[in-house]
Amino acid sequence: MPAATRQLLSRRPLRTEKLLQPLHLAGDKGRYLAEQAAAKLGKVKVGRSCITFKQLADLKLPVAMAVVKTAAKLGDVGAAKQSLRPRTARRLTAHRSAQTSRAMSKLLGKRALVTAGAQGIGLAISQHLLRAGCDVVVHFRSSGDAAAALVREAATLGRRCLAIAGDLTRTEDCNRLVADAVKFLGGLDILINNAGSLIGRRSITEADDDFWAQTIMLNVGSLRKVTRAAVPHLAAAAQTGGGASIVNLASLAGRKGGHPGSLAYSTAKGAVLTFTRALAVEVGPQGIRVNALAPGLILGTSFHSTHTTPEAAKATVAGIPLGRAGNVDDVARAALFLAGEFDGFLTGTTLDINGGVYCA
């Protein structure tokens, strides 16, 4: 425990120490434990005001600690700029709290498989699922170290996680991945089809048959093969669990075409969107919801580090109504939402995560 935290807690009664303890745990697990303690521990007295434990826990740790430090030192939450009044805290965190609590209550104990789940967007999705209470199998091809680190992270959250290597352009690897995932998890409730990439930028005259076939196989063929193997298990889970979810990762390029040289990739991602709509109709009677995400410019990933120059990224950001690029957590939160719609009325749809560049 940090020295500053020990010093703070030494000024507060034991009751407050117990109250703050879950805040030192990671992310959603800390908030989950906080909510469990809230019913027993009630409110934190801060000067002339009170803030409920749940409101405090919903804040980011540095902000929550600032509130309590200020209360301990000055006796009033409103007496320092870095602190928050309880009413403000409620307003700022109510939506986030409801969303997190809903996701955790619905996804706790669910079993998920994430392809390409150890780097970039896939890693963020895997982490969000774990923090929401899922047990997760992550597929990887070359990110072995990151996959191992994710397994260790899952253990700290009290969740089960297995990393499996494989080449998803090979049918046997797809079948083995699903079979091993189901064996480890004891079933399958959620499938996140994240694997896919822009192999390279080539114009229509430069893209030979082999390049075109590779791009389609990586982005559509692998998704089809994994889904084909997973559907029977998802259908079985839907019968006992109220439903199942498939979330397919497409791209803004599949919506409106990409930058020059991405014709094959854009075509493949457009096919993913059509695949999503058609599959939703086909497996809906089995209780499986199928939806897609179409991210725009998501910086901080190997995809854009490899295929997007800083100049191109800057020019793209200039045309985004929200004035910034996206990040992996923007996509992961949307994936978490769709995963949680396993029993909802939402299927065959695409969520566009692009800051307003394209609105369907």
Tab-separated table of C-alpha atoms in Angstrom:
chain	number	residue	atom	x	y	z
A	1	MET	CA	0.000	0.000	0.000
A	2	PRO	CA	1.467	3.436	-0.908
A	3	ALA	CA	2.885	5.485	1.984
A	4	ALA	CA	0.450	8.320	1.253
A	5	THR	CA	-2.455	5.911	1.579
A	6	ARG	CA	-1.153	4.528	4.890
A	7	GLN	CA	-0.765	8.064	6.185
A	8	LEU	CA	-4.314	8.907	5.109
A	9	LEU	CA	-5.790	5.800	6.674
A	10	SER	CA	-3.928	6.410	9.924
A	11	ARG	CA	-6.037	9.542	10.335
A	12	ARG	CA	-9.290	7.751	9.762
A	13	PRO	CA	-11.107	5.163	11.899
A	14	LEU	CA	-10.943	1.460	11.043
A	15	ARG	CA	-14.386	1.700	9.466
A	16	THR	CA	-13.032	4.002	6.737
A	17	GLU	CA	-10.006	1.765	6.170
A	18	LYS	CA	-12.328	-1.118	5.390
A	19	LEU	CA	-14.358	1.220	3.231
A	20	LEU	CA	-11.365	2.244	1.111
A	21	GLN	CA	-9.700	-1.160	0.777
A	22	PRO	CA	-11.475	-2.246	-2.460
A	23	LEU	CA	-10.328	0.980	-4.141
A	24	HIS	CA	-6.785	-0.385	-4.215
A	25	LEU	CA	-7.834	-3.281	-6.459
A	26	ALA	CA	-7.854	-3.135	-10.240
A	27	GLY	CA	-10.641	-1.544	-12.255
A	28	ASP	CA	-14.054	-3.115	-12.253
A	29	LYS	CA	-13.143	-5.729	-9.633
A	30	GLY	CA	-12.552	-2.962	-7.123
A	31	ARG	CA	-15.860	-1.358	-8.009
A	32	TYR	CA	-17.615	-4.712	-7.751
A	33	LEU	CA	-16.236	-5.372	-4.270
A	34	ALA	CA	-17.078	-1.801	-3.369
A	35	GLU	CA	-20.704	-2.344	-4.272
A	36	GLN	CA	-20.789	-5.498	-2.156
A	37	ALA	CA	-19.451	-3.583	0.852
A	38	ALA	CA	-21.742	-0.594	0.326
A	39	ALA	CA	-24.788	-2.258	1.851
A	40	LYS	CA	-22.859	-2.937	5.075
A	41	LEU	CA	-20.779	0.221	5.370
A	42	GLY	CA	-23.174	2.911	4.210
A	43	LYS	CA	-21.762	6.410	3.715
A	44	VAL	CA	-18.463	8.206	4.188
A	45	LYS	CA	-18.738	11.310	6.344
A	46	VAL	CA	-16.749	14.132	4.771
A	47	GLY	CA	-17.080	17.332	6.730
A	48	ARG	CA	-20.665	18.543	6.624
A	49	SER	CA	-21.539	16.254	3.715
A	50	CYS	CA	-21.830	12.561	2.985
A	51	ILE	CA	-20.884	10.596	-0.085
A	52	THR	CA	-22.029	7.019	-0.484
A	53	PHE	CA	-19.399	4.353	-0.782
A	54	LYS	CA	-20.719	3.394	-4.206
A	55	GLN	CA	-20.345	6.977	-5.486
A	56	LEU	CA	-16.811	7.085	-4.151
A	57	ALA	CA	-15.874	3.741	-5.659
A	58	ASP	CA	-17.267	4.706	-9.054
A	59	LEU	CA	-14.728	7.512	-9.299
A	60	LYS	CA	-11.279	6.874	-10.688
A	61	LEU	CA	-8.896	5.972	-7.862
A	62	PRO	CA	-6.868	9.230	-7.885
A	63	VAL	CA	-10.066	11.305	-7.748
A	64	ALA	CA	-11.593	9.144	-5.015
A	65	MET	CA	-8.430	9.407	-2.947
A	66	ALA	CA	-8.350	13.178	-3.472
A	67	VAL	CA	-11.879	13.432	-2.109
A	68	VAL	CA	-11.048	11.504	1.048
A	69	LYS	CA	-7.661	13.180	1.530
A	70	THR	CA	-9.315	16.558	1.278
A	71	ALA	CA	-11.997	15.522	3.734
A	72	ALA	CA	-9.404	14.251	6.208
A	73	LYS	CA	-7.276	17.375	5.941
A	74	LEU	CA	-9.783	20.166	5.560
A	75	GLY	CA	-12.993	18.702	6.887
A	76	ASP	CA	-15.140	19.664	3.922
A	77	VAL	CA	-15.334	18.110	0.438
A	78	GLY	CA	-15.954	21.492	-1.173
A	79	ALA	CA	-12.940	23.197	0.385
A	80	ALA	CA	-10.378	22.301	-2.299
A	81	LYS	CA	-10.363	22.456	-6.091
A	82	GLN	CA	-9.272	18.834	-6.549
A	83	SER	CA	-12.242	17.539	-4.603
A	84	LEU	CA	-15.783	16.876	-5.752
A	85	ARG	CA	-19.055	17.659	-4.046
A	86	PRO	CA	-21.264	14.594	-3.627
A	87	ARG	CA	-23.911	16.018	-5.939
A	88	THR	CA	-21.307	16.576	-8.664
A	89	ALA	CA	-19.910	13.097	-8.111
A	90	ARG	CA	-23.357	11.606	-8.520
A	91	ARG	CA	-23.953	13.524	-11.730
A	92	LEU	CA	-20.596	12.644	-13.271
A	93	THR	CA	-20.634	8.965	-12.355
A	94	ALA	CA	-24.289	7.908	-12.471
A	95	HIS	CA	-24.241	6.832	-16.111
A	96	ARG	CA	-20.875	5.131	-15.867
A	97	SER	CA	-21.890	3.374	-12.661
A	98	ALA	CA	-25.128	2.074	-14.138
A	99	GLN	CA	-23.338	0.837	-17.242
A	100	THR	CA	-20.602	-0.935	-15.280
A	101	SER	CA	-22.993	-2.469	-12.766
A	102	ARG	CA	-25.284	-3.685	-15.525
A	103	ALA	CA	-22.413	-5.237	-17.478
A	104	MET	CA	-21.028	-6.970	-14.413
A	105	SER	CA	-24.368	-8.304	-13.259
A	106	LYS	CA	-25.157	-9.688	-16.712
A	107	LEU	CA	-21.705	-10.936	-17.690
A	108	LEU	CA	-20.503	-12.330	-14.372
A	109	GLY	CA	-19.574	-15.973	-14.979
A	110	LYS	CA	-20.134	-15.827	-18.750
A	111	ARG	CA	-17.680	-17.722	-20.968
A	112	ALA	CA	-16.031	-15.835	-23.825
A	113	LEU	CA	-13.655	-16.546	-26.692
A	114	VAL	CA	-11.759	-13.619	-28.248
A	115	THR	CA	-9.771	-14.126	-31.444
A	116	ALA	CA	-6.590	-12.048	-31.720
A	117	GLY	CA	-7.290	-11.186	-28.113
A	118	ALA	CA	-3.786	-10.391	-26.881
A	119	GLN	CA	-2.971	-7.136	-28.659
A	120	GLY	CA	-4.577	-3.846	-29.610
A	121	ILE	CA	-8.351	-3.771	-29.709
A	122	GLY	CA	-8.578	-7.489	-28.952
A	123	LEU	CA	-6.514	-7.116	-25.792
A	124	ALA	CA	-8.684	-4.245	-24.569
A	125	ILE	CA	-11.827	-6.310	-25.204
A	126	SER	CA	-10.353	-9.289	-23.350
A	127	GLN	CA	-9.470	-7.086	-20.387
A	128	HIS	CA	-12.926	-5.503	-20.249
A	129	LEU	CA	-14.583	-8.920	-20.357
A	130	LEU	CA	-12.402	-10.180	-17.531
A	131	ARG	CA	-13.118	-7.117	-15.425
A	132	ALA	CA	-16.821	-7.584	-16.066
A	133	GLY	CA	-16.601	-11.062	-14.562
A	134	CYS	CA	-16.204	-13.296	-17.619
A	135	ASP	CA	-13.904	-16.277	-17.946
A	136	VAL	CA	-12.017	-15.816	-21.209
A	137	VAL	CA	-10.054	-17.803	-23.767
A	138	VAL	CA	-7.819	-15.597	-25.898
A	139	HIS	CA	-6.477	-16.655	-29.246
A	140	PHE	CA	-3.152	-15.286	-30.462
A	141	ARG	CA	-0.817	-15.951	-33.339
A	142	SER	CA	2.427	-14.195	-32.427
A	143	SER	CA	1.696	-12.201	-29.236
A	144	GLY	CA	2.672	-14.961	-26.830
A	145	ASP	CA	4.201	-12.715	-24.166
A	146	ALA	CA	1.191	-10.414	-24.103
A	147	ALA	CA	-1.149	-13.408	-23.919
A	148	ALA	CA	0.760	-14.805	-20.934
A	149	ALA	CA	0.595	-11.430	-19.212
A	150	LEU	CA	-3.172	-11.363	-19.744
A	151	VAL	CA	-3.526	-14.788	-18.128
A	152	ARG	CA	-1.645	-13.464	-15.095
A	153	GLU	CA	-3.833	-10.370	-15.008
A	154	ALA	CA	-6.945	-12.553	-15.053
A	155	ALA	CA	-5.696	-14.436	-11.999
A	156	THR	CA	-5.446	-11.193	-10.025
A	157	LEU	CA	-9.085	-10.538	-10.885
A	158	GLY	CA	-10.151	-13.987	-9.776
A	159	ARG	CA	-11.108	-15.038	-13.303
A	160	ARG	CA	-10.056	-18.012	-15.418
A	161	CYS	CA	-8.175	-17.323	-18.655
A	162	LEU	CA	-6.424	-19.516	-21.206
A	163	ALA	CA	-4.288	-18.403	-24.151
A	164	ILE	CA	-4.254	-20.556	-27.295
A	165	ALA	CA	-2.005	-20.037	-30.320
A	166	GLY	CA	-3.233	-20.712	-33.827
A	167	ASP	CA	-3.326	-19.711	-37.486
A	168	LEU	CA	-6.982	-18.990	-38.181
A	169	THR	CA	-6.527	-19.229	-41.927
A	170	ARG	CA	-6.224	-22.991	-41.301
A	171	THR	CA	-9.500	-24.842	-40.771
A	172	GLU	CA	-7.961	-27.335	-38.349
A	173	ASP	CA	-6.642	-24.517	-36.137
A	174	CYS	CA	-10.074	-22.885	-36.036
A	175	ASN	CA	-11.749	-26.133	-35.024
A	176	ARG	CA	-9.092	-26.880	-32.420
A	177	LEU	CA	-9.342	-23.378	-30.951
A	178	VAL	CA	-13.084	-23.654	-30.399
A	179	ALA	CA	-12.882	-27.223	-29.075
A	180	ASP	CA	-10.125	-26.326	-26.592
A	181	ALA	CA	-11.947	-23.170	-25.524
A	182	VAL	CA	-15.167	-25.067	-24.840
A	183	LYS	CA	-13.281	-27.753	-22.932
A	184	PHE	CA	-11.552	-25.168	-20.731
A	185	LEU	CA	-14.610	-22.968	-20.158
A	186	GLY	CA	-17.218	-25.707	-19.969
A	187	GLY	CA	-19.237	-24.087	-22.736
A	188	LEU	CA	-19.390	-20.846	-24.706
A	189	ASP	CA	-21.665	-17.830	-24.271
A	190	ILE	CA	-19.799	-15.093	-26.156
A	191	LEU	CA	-17.682	-15.093	-29.317
A	192	ILE	CA	-15.668	-11.997	-30.254
A	193	ASN	CA	-14.387	-12.302	-33.840
A	194	ASN	CA	-11.581	-9.774	-33.764
A	195	ALA	CA	-8.911	-11.420	-35.936
A	196	GLY	CA	-8.174	-9.645	-39.217
A	197	SER	CA	-5.871	-7.047	-40.678
A	198	LEU	CA	-4.771	-4.984	-43.631
A	199	ILE	CA	-2.024	-7.130	-45.127
A	200	GLY	CA	-0.747	-4.257	-47.233
A	201	ARG	CA	-1.844	-1.341	-49.388
A	202	ARG	CA	-2.209	-2.259	-53.051
A	203	SER	CA	-4.228	-0.710	-55.811
A	204	ILE	CA	-6.584	-2.705	-58.039
A	205	THR	CA	-3.817	-3.171	-60.602
A	206	GLU	CA	-1.230	-4.178	-57.992
A	207	ALA	CA	-3.390	-6.637	-56.031
A	208	ASP	CA	-2.816	-10.040	-57.626
A	209	ASP	CA	-5.020	-13.069	-57.025
A	210	ASP	CA	-2.911	-14.414	-54.163
A	211	PHE	CA	-2.968	-11.087	-52.297
A	212	TRP	CA	-6.720	-10.758	-52.750
A	213	ALA	CA	-7.332	-14.330	-51.576
A	214	GLN	CA	-5.088	-13.839	-48.530
A	215	THR	CA	-6.941	-10.701	-47.506
A	216	ILE	CA	-10.362	-12.297	-47.846
A	217	MET	CA	-9.260	-15.460	-46.028
A	218	LEU	CA	-7.755	-13.554	-43.103
A	219	ASN	CA	-10.668	-11.163	-42.620
A	220	VAL	CA	-13.692	-13.215	-43.694
A	221	GLY	CA	-12.643	-16.848	-43.995
A	222	SER	CA	-11.188	-17.097	-40.497
A	223	LEU	CA	-14.271	-15.441	-39.012
A	224	ARG	CA	-16.538	-17.853	-40.884
A	225	LYS	CA	-14.584	-20.932	-39.790
A	226	VAL	CA	-14.419	-19.983	-36.113
A	227	THR	CA	-18.093	-19.036	-36.095
A	228	ARG	CA	-19.092	-22.272	-37.809
A	229	ALA	CA	-17.320	-24.274	-35.119
A	230	ALA	CA	-18.707	-22.128	-32.298
A	231	VAL	CA	-22.397	-21.894	-33.229
A	232	PRO	CA	-23.454	-25.308	-31.845
A	233	HIS	CA	-21.889	-24.444	-28.487
A	234	LEU	CA	-23.388	-20.961	-28.444
A	235	ALA	CA	-26.808	-22.415	-29.244
A	236	ALA	CA	-26.473	-24.908	-26.392
A	237	ALA	CA	-25.550	-22.114	-23.990
A	238	ALA	CA	-28.465	-20.010	-25.217
A	239	GLN	CA	-30.896	-22.737	-24.214
A	240	THR	CA	-29.818	-22.617	-20.588
A	241	GLY	CA	-28.464	-19.081	-20.230
A	242	GLY	CA	-31.118	-17.016	-21.952
A	243	GLY	CA	-29.121	-16.271	-25.077
A	244	ALA	CA	-25.644	-15.964	-26.584
A	245	SER	CA	-23.683	-13.239	-28.374
A	246	ILE	CA	-21.416	-13.007	-31.394
A	247	VAL	CA	-19.604	-9.699	-31.938
A	248	ASN	CA	-17.780	-9.262	-35.257
A	249	LEU	CA	-15.100	-6.608	-35.721
A	250	ALA	CA	-15.517	-4.844	-39.057
A	251	SER	CA	-14.205	-1.377	-39.952
A	252	LEU	CA	-15.198	2.070	-41.124
A	253	ALA	CA	-13.466	1.006	-44.349
A	254	GLY	CA	-16.225	-1.547	-44.833
A	255	ARG	CA	-18.808	1.215	-44.510
A	256	LYS	CA	-17.400	3.880	-46.812
A	257	GLY	CA	-14.242	2.481	-48.350
A	258	GLY	CA	-10.792	3.059	-46.933
A	259	HIS	CA	-7.788	5.113	-47.893
A	260	PRO	CA	-6.025	4.415	-51.200
A	261	GLY	CA	-4.601	0.908	-51.387
A	262	SER	CA	-7.169	-0.677	-49.066
A	263	LEU	CA	-9.617	-1.936	-51.701
A	264	ALA	CA	-9.232	-5.626	-50.788
A	265	TYR	CA	-9.427	-4.891	-47.056
A	266	SER	CA	-12.459	-2.626	-47.450
A	267	THR	CA	-14.211	-5.284	-49.501
A	268	ALA	CA	-13.482	-7.904	-46.845
A	269	LYS	CA	-14.769	-5.732	-44.019
A	270	GLY	CA	-17.876	-4.902	-46.025
A	271	ALA	CA	-18.421	-8.643	-46.319
A	272	VAL	CA	-18.155	-8.945	-42.526
A	273	LEU	CA	-21.045	-6.484	-42.189
A	274	THR	CA	-23.186	-8.496	-44.609
A	275	PHE	CA	-22.156	-11.740	-42.913
A	276	THR	CA	-23.313	-10.252	-39.594
A	277	ARG	CA	-26.760	-9.332	-40.898
A	278	ALA	CA	-27.303	-12.655	-42.651
A	279	LEU	CA	-26.064	-14.746	-39.740
A	280	ALA	CA	-28.283	-12.835	-37.311
A	281	VAL	CA	-31.322	-14.000	-39.294
A	282	GLU	CA	-30.047	-17.568	-39.515
A	283	VAL	CA	-29.159	-18.176	-35.861
A	284	GLY	CA	-31.689	-15.877	-34.224
A	285	PRO	CA	-34.177	-18.725	-33.685
A	286	GLN	CA	-31.439	-20.506	-31.708
A	287	GLY	CA	-31.161	-17.605	-29.281
A	288	ILE	CA	-27.897	-16.200	-30.643
A	289	ARG	CA	-27.530	-12.457	-31.190
A	290	VAL	CA	-25.039	-11.355	-33.872
A	291	ASN	CA	-23.809	-7.775	-34.102
A	292	ALA	CA	-20.801	-5.910	-35.453
A	293	LEU	CA	-18.523	-3.027	-34.591
A	294	ALA	CA	-17.089	-0.717	-37.241
A	295	PRO	CA	-14.212	1.271	-35.710
A	296	GLY	CA	-12.747	4.287	-37.437
A	297	LEU	CA	-9.296	5.692	-36.672
A	298	ILE	CA	-8.166	3.910	-33.486
A	299	LEU	CA	-4.647	5.012	-32.659
A	300	GLY	CA	-2.256	3.171	-30.373
A	301	THR	CA	-2.647	-0.122	-32.219
A	302	SER	CA	-0.147	-2.031	-34.339
A	303	PHE	CA	-2.591	-1.740	-37.245
A	304	HIS	CA	-2.310	2.024	-37.543
A	305	SER	CA	1.314	2.094	-36.381
A	306	THR	CA	2.073	-0.108	-39.397
A	307	HIS	CA	-0.313	1.186	-42.045
A	308	THR	CA	-1.070	4.827	-41.162
A	309	THR	CA	1.541	7.577	-41.302
A	310	PRO	CA	1.508	10.364	-38.684
A	311	GLU	CA	0.604	12.820	-41.443
A	312	ALA	CA	-2.347	10.704	-42.577
A	313	ALA	CA	-3.536	10.275	-38.990
A	314	LYS	CA	-3.361	14.032	-38.378
A	315	ALA	CA	-5.336	14.728	-41.550
A	316	THR	CA	-7.965	12.146	-40.554
A	317	VAL	CA	-8.344	13.583	-37.052
A	318	ALA	CA	-8.893	17.022	-38.559
A	319	GLY	CA	-12.041	15.671	-40.226
A	320	ILE	CA	-13.488	13.960	-37.138
A	321	PRO	CA	-16.381	15.962	-35.625
A	322	LEU	CA	-15.402	14.990	-32.076
A	323	GLY	CA	-11.920	16.335	-32.696
A	324	ARG	CA	-9.878	13.293	-31.674
A	325	ALA	CA	-8.918	9.796	-32.737
A	326	GLY	CA	-10.447	6.810	-31.016
A	327	ASN	CA	-8.667	4.511	-28.588
A	328	VAL	CA	-8.940	0.809	-27.863
A	329	ASP	CA	-11.139	1.354	-24.822
A	330	ASP	CA	-13.706	3.171	-26.987
A	331	VAL	CA	-14.095	-0.037	-28.972
A	332	ALA	CA	-13.870	-2.379	-25.988
A	333	ARG	CA	-16.720	-0.645	-24.161
A	334	ALA	CA	-18.930	-1.077	-27.214
A	335	ALA	CA	-17.939	-4.747	-27.482
A	336	LEU	CA	-18.806	-5.223	-23.812
A	337	PHE	CA	-22.222	-3.682	-24.408
A	338	LEU	CA	-22.989	-5.959	-27.361
A	339	ALA	CA	-21.706	-9.011	-25.486
A	340	GLY	CA	-24.143	-8.159	-22.710
A	341	GLU	CA	-27.039	-8.082	-25.170
A	342	PHE	CA	-27.092	-11.887	-25.306
A	343	ASP	CA	-30.709	-11.804	-24.126
A	344	GLY	CA	-31.726	-8.504	-25.711
A	345	PHE	CA	-33.618	-7.371	-28.780
A	346	LEU	CA	-30.533	-6.108	-30.591
A	347	THR	CA	-29.226	-8.279	-33.438
A	348	GLY	CA	-28.000	-7.825	-36.987
A	349	THR	CA	-26.845	-4.288	-36.305
A	350	THR	CA	-23.545	-2.421	-36.528
A	351	LEU	CA	-22.238	0.126	-34.039
A	352	ASP	CA	-20.102	2.774	-35.733
A	353	ILE	CA	-17.236	3.980	-33.522
A	354	ASN	CA	-15.713	6.803	-35.519
A	355	GLY	CA	-16.343	10.112	-33.760
A	356	GLY	CA	-19.036	11.145	-36.234
A	357	VAL	CA	-17.164	10.642	-39.522
A	358	TYR	CA	-19.822	8.236	-40.770
A	359	CYS	CA	-23.375	7.940	-39.495
A	360	ALA	CA	-25.551	5.193	-40.973
